[in-house]
Coordinates of C-alpha atoms in Angstrom, one line a residue:
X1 CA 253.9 -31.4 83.5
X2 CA 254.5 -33.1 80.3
X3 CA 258.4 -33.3 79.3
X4 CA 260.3 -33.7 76.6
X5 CA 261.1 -34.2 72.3
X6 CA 259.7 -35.6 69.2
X7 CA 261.6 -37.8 66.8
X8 CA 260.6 -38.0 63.1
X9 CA 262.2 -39.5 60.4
X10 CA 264.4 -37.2 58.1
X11 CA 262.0 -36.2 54.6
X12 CA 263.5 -34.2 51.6
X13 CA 261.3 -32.3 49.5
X14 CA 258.8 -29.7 49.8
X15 CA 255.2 -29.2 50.3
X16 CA 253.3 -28.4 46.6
X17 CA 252.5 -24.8 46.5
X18 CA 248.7 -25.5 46.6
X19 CA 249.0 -27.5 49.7
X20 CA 251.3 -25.1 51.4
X21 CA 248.3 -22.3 50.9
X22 CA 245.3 -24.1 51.7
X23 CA 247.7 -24.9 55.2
X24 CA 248.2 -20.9 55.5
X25 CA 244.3 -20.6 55.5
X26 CA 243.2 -24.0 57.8
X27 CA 246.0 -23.0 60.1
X28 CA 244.9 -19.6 60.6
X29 CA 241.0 -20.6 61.1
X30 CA 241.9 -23.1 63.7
X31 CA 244.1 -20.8 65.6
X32 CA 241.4 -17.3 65.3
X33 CA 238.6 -20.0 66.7
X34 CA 241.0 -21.5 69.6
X35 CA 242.2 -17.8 70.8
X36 CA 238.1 -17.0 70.3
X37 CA 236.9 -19.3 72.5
X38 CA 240.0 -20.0 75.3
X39 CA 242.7 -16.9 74.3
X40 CA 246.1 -16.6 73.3
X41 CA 247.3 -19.0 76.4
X42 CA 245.5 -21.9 74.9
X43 CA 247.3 -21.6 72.0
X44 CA 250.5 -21.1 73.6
X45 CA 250.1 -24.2 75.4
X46 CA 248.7 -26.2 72.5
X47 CA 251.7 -25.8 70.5
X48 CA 253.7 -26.7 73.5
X49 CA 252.5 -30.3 73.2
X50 CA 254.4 -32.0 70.5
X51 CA 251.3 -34.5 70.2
X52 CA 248.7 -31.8 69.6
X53 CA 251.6 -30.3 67.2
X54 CA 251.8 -33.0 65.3
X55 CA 248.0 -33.6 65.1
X56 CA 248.0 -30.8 64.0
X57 CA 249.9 -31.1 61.1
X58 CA 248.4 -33.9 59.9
X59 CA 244.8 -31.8 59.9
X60 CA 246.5 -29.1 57.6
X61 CA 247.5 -32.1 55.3
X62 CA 251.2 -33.1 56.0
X63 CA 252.5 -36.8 56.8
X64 CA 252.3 -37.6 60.3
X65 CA 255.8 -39.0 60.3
X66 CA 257.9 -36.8 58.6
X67 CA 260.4 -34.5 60.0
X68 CA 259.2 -31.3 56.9
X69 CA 255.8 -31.3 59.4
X70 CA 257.6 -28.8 61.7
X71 CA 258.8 -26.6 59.2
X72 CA 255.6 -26.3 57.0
X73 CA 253.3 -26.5 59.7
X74 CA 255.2 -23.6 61.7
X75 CA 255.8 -21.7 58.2
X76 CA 252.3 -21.7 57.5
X77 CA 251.4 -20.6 60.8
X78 CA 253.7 -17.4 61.0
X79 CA 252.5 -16.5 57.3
X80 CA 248.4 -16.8 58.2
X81 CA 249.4 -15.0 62.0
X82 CA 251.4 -11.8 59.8
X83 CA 247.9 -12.0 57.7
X84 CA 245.9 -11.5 60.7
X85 CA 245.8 -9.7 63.6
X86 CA 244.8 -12.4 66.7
X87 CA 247.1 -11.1 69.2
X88 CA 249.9 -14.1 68.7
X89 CA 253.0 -13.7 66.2
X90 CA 256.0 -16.3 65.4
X91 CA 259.5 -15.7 64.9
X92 CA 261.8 -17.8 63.8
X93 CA 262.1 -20.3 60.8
X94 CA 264.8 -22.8 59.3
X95 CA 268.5 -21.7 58.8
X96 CA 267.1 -18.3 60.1
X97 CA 269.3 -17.7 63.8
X98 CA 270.8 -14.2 62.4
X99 CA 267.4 -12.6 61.4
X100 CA 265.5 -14.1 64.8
X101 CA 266.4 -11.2 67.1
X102 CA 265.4 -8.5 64.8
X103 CA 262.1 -10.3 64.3
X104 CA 261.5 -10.8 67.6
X105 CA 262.0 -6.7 68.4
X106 CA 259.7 -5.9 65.8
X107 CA 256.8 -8.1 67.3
X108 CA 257.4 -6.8 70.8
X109 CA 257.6 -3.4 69.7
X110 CA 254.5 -3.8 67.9
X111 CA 252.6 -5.5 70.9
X112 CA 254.2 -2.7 73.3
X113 CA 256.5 -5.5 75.2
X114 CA 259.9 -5.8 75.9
X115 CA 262.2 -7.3 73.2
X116 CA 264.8 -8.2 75.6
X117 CA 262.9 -10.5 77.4
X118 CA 261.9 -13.0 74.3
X119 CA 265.6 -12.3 73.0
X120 CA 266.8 -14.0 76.3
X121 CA 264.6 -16.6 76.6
X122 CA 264.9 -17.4 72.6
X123 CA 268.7 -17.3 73.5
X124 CA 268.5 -19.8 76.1
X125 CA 266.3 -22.1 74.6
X126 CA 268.8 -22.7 71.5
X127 CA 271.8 -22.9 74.1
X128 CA 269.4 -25.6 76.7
X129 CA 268.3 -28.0 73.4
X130 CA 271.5 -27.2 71.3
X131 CA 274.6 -27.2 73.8
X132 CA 273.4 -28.1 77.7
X133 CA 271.1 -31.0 76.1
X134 CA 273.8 -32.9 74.2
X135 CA 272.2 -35.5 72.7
X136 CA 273.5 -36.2 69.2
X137 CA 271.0 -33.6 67.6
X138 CA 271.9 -30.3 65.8
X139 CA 269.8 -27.6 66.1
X140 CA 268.3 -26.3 62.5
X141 CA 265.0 -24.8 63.4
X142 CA 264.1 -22.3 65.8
X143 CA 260.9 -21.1 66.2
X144 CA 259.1 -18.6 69.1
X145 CA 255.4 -17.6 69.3
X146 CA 254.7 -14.3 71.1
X147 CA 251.6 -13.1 72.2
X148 CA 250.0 -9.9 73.1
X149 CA 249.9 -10.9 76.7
X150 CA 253.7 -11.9 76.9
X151 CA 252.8 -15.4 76.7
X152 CA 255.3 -17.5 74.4
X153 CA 256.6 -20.9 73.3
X154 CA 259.5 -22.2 71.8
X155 CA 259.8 -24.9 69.0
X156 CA 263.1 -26.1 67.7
X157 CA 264.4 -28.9 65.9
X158 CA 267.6 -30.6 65.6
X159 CA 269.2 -33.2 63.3
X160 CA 271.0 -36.4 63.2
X161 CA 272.6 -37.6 59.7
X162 CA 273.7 -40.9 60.9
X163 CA 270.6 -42.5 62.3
X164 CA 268.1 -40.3 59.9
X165 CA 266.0 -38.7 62.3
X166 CA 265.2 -35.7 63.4
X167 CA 264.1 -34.2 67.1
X168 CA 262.2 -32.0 67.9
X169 CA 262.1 -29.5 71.0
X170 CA 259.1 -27.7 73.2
X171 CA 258.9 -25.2 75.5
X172 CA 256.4 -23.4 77.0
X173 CA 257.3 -20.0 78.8
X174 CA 256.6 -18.3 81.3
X175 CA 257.7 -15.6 83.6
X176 CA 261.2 -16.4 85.5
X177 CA 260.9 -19.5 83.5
X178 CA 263.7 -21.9 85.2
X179 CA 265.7 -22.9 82.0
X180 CA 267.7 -25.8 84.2
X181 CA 265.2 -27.4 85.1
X182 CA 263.8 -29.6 82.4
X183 CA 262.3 -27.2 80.5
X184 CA 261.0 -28.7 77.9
X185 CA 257.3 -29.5 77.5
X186 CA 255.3 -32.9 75.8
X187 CA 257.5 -35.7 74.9
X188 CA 257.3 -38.7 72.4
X189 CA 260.9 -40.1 71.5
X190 CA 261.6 -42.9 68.9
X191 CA 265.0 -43.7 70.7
X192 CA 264.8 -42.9 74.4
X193 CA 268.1 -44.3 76.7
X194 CA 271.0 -43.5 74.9
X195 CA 274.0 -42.1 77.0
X196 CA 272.9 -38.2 76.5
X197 CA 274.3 -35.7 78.9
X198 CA 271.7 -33.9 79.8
X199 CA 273.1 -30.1 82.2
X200 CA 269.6 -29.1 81.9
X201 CA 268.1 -30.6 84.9
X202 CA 268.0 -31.0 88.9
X203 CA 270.5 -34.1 88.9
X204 CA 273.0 -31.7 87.3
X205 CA 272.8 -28.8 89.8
X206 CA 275.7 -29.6 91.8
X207 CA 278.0 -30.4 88.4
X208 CA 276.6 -26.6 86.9
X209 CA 277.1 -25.4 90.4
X210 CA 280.7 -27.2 90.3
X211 CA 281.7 -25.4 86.6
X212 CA 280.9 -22.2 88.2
X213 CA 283.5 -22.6 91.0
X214 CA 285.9 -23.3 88.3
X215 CA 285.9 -20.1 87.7
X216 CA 286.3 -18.4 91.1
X217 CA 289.1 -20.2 92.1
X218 CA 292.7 -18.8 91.8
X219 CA 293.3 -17.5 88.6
X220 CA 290.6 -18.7 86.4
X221 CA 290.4 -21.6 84.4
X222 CA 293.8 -21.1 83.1
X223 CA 295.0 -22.8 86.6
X224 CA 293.1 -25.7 86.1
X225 CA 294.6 -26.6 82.6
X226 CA 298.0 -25.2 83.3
X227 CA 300.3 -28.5 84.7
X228 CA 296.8 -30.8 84.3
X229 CA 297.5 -32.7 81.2
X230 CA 295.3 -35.6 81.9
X231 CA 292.3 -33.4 81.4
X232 CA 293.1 -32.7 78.2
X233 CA 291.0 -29.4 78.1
X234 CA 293.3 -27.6 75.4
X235 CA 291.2 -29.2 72.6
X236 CA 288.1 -27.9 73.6
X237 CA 289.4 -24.1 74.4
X238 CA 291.2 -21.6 72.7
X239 CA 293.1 -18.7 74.2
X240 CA 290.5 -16.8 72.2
X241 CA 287.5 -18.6 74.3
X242 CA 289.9 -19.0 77.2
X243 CA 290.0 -15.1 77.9
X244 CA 286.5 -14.4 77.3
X245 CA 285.4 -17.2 79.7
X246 CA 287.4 -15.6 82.3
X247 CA 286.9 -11.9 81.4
X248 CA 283.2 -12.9 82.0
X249 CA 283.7 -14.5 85.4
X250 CA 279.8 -16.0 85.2
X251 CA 277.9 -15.8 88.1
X252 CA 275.4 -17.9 87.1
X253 CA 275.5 -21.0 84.3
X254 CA 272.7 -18.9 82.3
X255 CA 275.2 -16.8 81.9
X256 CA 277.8 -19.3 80.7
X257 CA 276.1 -20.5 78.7
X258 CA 275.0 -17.5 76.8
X259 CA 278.6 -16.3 76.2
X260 CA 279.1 -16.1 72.8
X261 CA 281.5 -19.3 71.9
X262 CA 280.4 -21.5 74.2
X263 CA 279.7 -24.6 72.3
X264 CA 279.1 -28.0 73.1
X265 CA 282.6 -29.4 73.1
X266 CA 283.5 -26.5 75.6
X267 CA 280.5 -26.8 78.0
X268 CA 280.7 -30.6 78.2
X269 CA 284.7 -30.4 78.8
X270 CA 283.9 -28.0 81.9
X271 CA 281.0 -30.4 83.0
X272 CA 283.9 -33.3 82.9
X273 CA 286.2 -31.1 84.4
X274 CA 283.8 -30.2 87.3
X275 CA 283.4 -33.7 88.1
X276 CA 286.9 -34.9 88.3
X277 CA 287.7 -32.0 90.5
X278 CA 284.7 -31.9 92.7
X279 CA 283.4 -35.1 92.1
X280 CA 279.8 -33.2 90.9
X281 CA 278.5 -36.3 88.4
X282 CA 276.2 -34.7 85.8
X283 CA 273.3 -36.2 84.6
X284 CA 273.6 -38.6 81.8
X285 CA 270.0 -39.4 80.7
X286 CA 268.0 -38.8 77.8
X287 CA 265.4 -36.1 78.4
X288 CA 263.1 -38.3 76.6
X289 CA 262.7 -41.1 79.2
X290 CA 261.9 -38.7 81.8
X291 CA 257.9 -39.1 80.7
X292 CA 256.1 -39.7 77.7
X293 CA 253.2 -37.6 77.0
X294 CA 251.4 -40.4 75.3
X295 CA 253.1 -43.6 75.6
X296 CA 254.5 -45.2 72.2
X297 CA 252.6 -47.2 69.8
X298 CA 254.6 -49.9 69.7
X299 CA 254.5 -49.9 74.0
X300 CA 258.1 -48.3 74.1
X301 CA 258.7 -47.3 77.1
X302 CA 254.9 -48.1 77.6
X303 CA 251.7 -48.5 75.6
X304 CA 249.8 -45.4 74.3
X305 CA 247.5 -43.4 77.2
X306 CA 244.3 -43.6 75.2
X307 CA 242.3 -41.5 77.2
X308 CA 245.3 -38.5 76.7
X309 CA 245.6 -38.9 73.0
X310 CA 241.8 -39.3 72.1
X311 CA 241.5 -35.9 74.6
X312 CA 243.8 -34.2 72.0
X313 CA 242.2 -35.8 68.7
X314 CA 238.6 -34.9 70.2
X315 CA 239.4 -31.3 71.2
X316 CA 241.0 -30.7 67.5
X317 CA 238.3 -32.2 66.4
X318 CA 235.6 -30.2 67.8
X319 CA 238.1 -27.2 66.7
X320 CA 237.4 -28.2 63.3
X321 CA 234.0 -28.6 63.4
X322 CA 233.4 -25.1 64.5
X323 CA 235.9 -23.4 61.9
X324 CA 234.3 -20.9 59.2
X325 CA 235.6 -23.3 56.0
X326 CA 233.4 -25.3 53.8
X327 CA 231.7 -28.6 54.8
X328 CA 233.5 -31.0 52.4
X329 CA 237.1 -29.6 53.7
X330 CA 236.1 -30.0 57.2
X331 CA 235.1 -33.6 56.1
X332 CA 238.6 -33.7 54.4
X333 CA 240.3 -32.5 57.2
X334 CA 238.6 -34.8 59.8
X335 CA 239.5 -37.6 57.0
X336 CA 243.2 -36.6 57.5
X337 CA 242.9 -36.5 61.5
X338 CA 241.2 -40.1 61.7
X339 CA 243.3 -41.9 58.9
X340 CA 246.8 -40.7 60.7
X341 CA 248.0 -44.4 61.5
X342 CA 249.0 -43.1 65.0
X343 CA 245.3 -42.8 65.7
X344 CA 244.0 -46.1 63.8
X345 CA 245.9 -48.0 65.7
X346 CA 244.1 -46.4 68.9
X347 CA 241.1 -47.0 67.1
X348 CA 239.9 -44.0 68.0
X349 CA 236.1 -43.0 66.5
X350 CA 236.0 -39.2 66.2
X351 CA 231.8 -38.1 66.1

């Protein structure tokens, strides 16, 4: 299993309107022919793999290394999925949090599948990347593809201001998906090792399991702040947050986390809190040097797997070959794949 986030450099701007069509069109051929010849799943798990993604991008005609490759790409893809009927819908968008659920009923409805069930999950996903992963990133985009066959992925993106990247999240579902347990799919990270604390994984069950007891024990949390002025927990809750927390009494850290208010400053303080008490240590590594799904280019944390990344760049390849669009745009879109400078420095000869 491949594990992990993208990094790309922070962009301003737009994509010319001409562009942006042409992308609605090319995405929507390349998606018709993969769901054609391998189903909805392929292309569920094709878009979990932030290398494909990206390779993808660069087909449709976008800069390999800019962070505005997410949102157009994903943009165009929802616009030439509502134009078609393949099975497979996205959600989702930039700045777009308050409209996600509604969208997300509508596409189930219309597929005869349980909204409550993507809502969650869509929930969860924003609350692993945004508040359990704390990594220096704020989540902007949030993206889910749904299919037919209650297959779905997750793509989000976060931003940092002072280092001028961006960072962006996969998942791949499934059912009684395990949101704990490093959950996201396909990694390549520009800055792998800072000190990130990461409660979405195994080497932070016993700290999430630790928070929980918090809770259970005498009169709440209250009891624990109350005469404990060296763990300073005051700044992170309110009486407001306080009450609900404890009204809630959550029996598992899903649940905690889903409580409306929990933010990073409050989960991280309970995560700290946890480990003075029960001496539960939480993990404090980056997701992204868990694995890399390619390697770097520059041989951070190691050099490029060839054989993985010319896999992707020949299967998108063939893809294009067999798409219904004229011969000089297929030679134009090949063009694109095989001058991204990712790939030149591989070397890599598409046929």
């Amino acid at each position: 299993m491949l594990r992990g986030t993208a990094d790309l450099p922070l962009h301003w701007g737009k994509a010319p309107e001409w562009l942006y069509r042409k992308m609605v069109i090319l995405s929507g051929e390349i998606v018709k022919l993969i769901i054609e010849d391998r189903g909805t799943g392929e292309v569920i798990k094709r878009i979990s793999d932030p290398f494909w993604f990206q390779a993808f991008g660069c087909v449709l005609g976008f800069d390999w290394h800019s962070s505005g490759l997410t949102t157009v790409t994903m943009a165009a893809l929802k616009e030439a999925l509502l134009m078609n009927d393949m099975g497979i819908r996205v959600a989702g968008g930039k700045g777009s949090s308050k409209t996600i659920p509604e969208e997300i009923e509508n596409i189930s409805n219309g597929f005869g599948l349980d909204p409550e069930y993507f809502k969650r999950y869509s929930s969860l996903a924003a609350k692993v990347n945004g508040t359990a992963i704390q990594d220096g990133y704020s989540l902007y985009q949030h993206w889910i593809m749904i299919s037919e066959r209650k297959e779905w992925a997750v793509i989000q993106q976060g931003m940092n201001y002072e280092n001028g990247y961006a960072r962006r999240y996969h998942i791949m579902g499934e059912d009684n998906k395990d949101m704990l347990r490093d959950p996201n799919t396909g990694i390549v990270a520009l800055d792998p090792g800072k000190r990130v604390l990461n409660l979405a994984t195994d080497e932070s069950a016993e700290n999430r399991k630790a928070t929980l007891e918090l809770f259970g024990s005498g009169s709440g949390l209250d009891s624990w702040i109350s005469g404990k002025p060296s763990l300073h927990l005051e700044r992170f809750f309110d009486k407001r947050l306080l009450r609900i927390v404890n009204s809630i009494s959550p029996s598992t850290y899903e649940e905690l986390l889903l409580t409306k208010g929990m933010g990073p400053s409050a989960v991280r303080a309970l995560a700290l809190t946890a480990s003075l008490i029960y001496g539960a240590e939480p993990s404090w590594r980056d997701p992204a040097i868990y694995s890399f799904a390619h390697g770097g280019k520059d041989g951070v944390p190691y050099p490029v797997n060839r054989e993985v990344y010319e896999s992707t760049i020949k299967y998108l390849a063939e893809i294009i070959e067999g798409t219904s669009v004229d011969y000089e745009e297929k030679k134009k879109m090949l063009k694109r794949l095989s001058d991204n400078s990712w790939i030149s420095s591989l070397r890599v000869r598409i046929p």
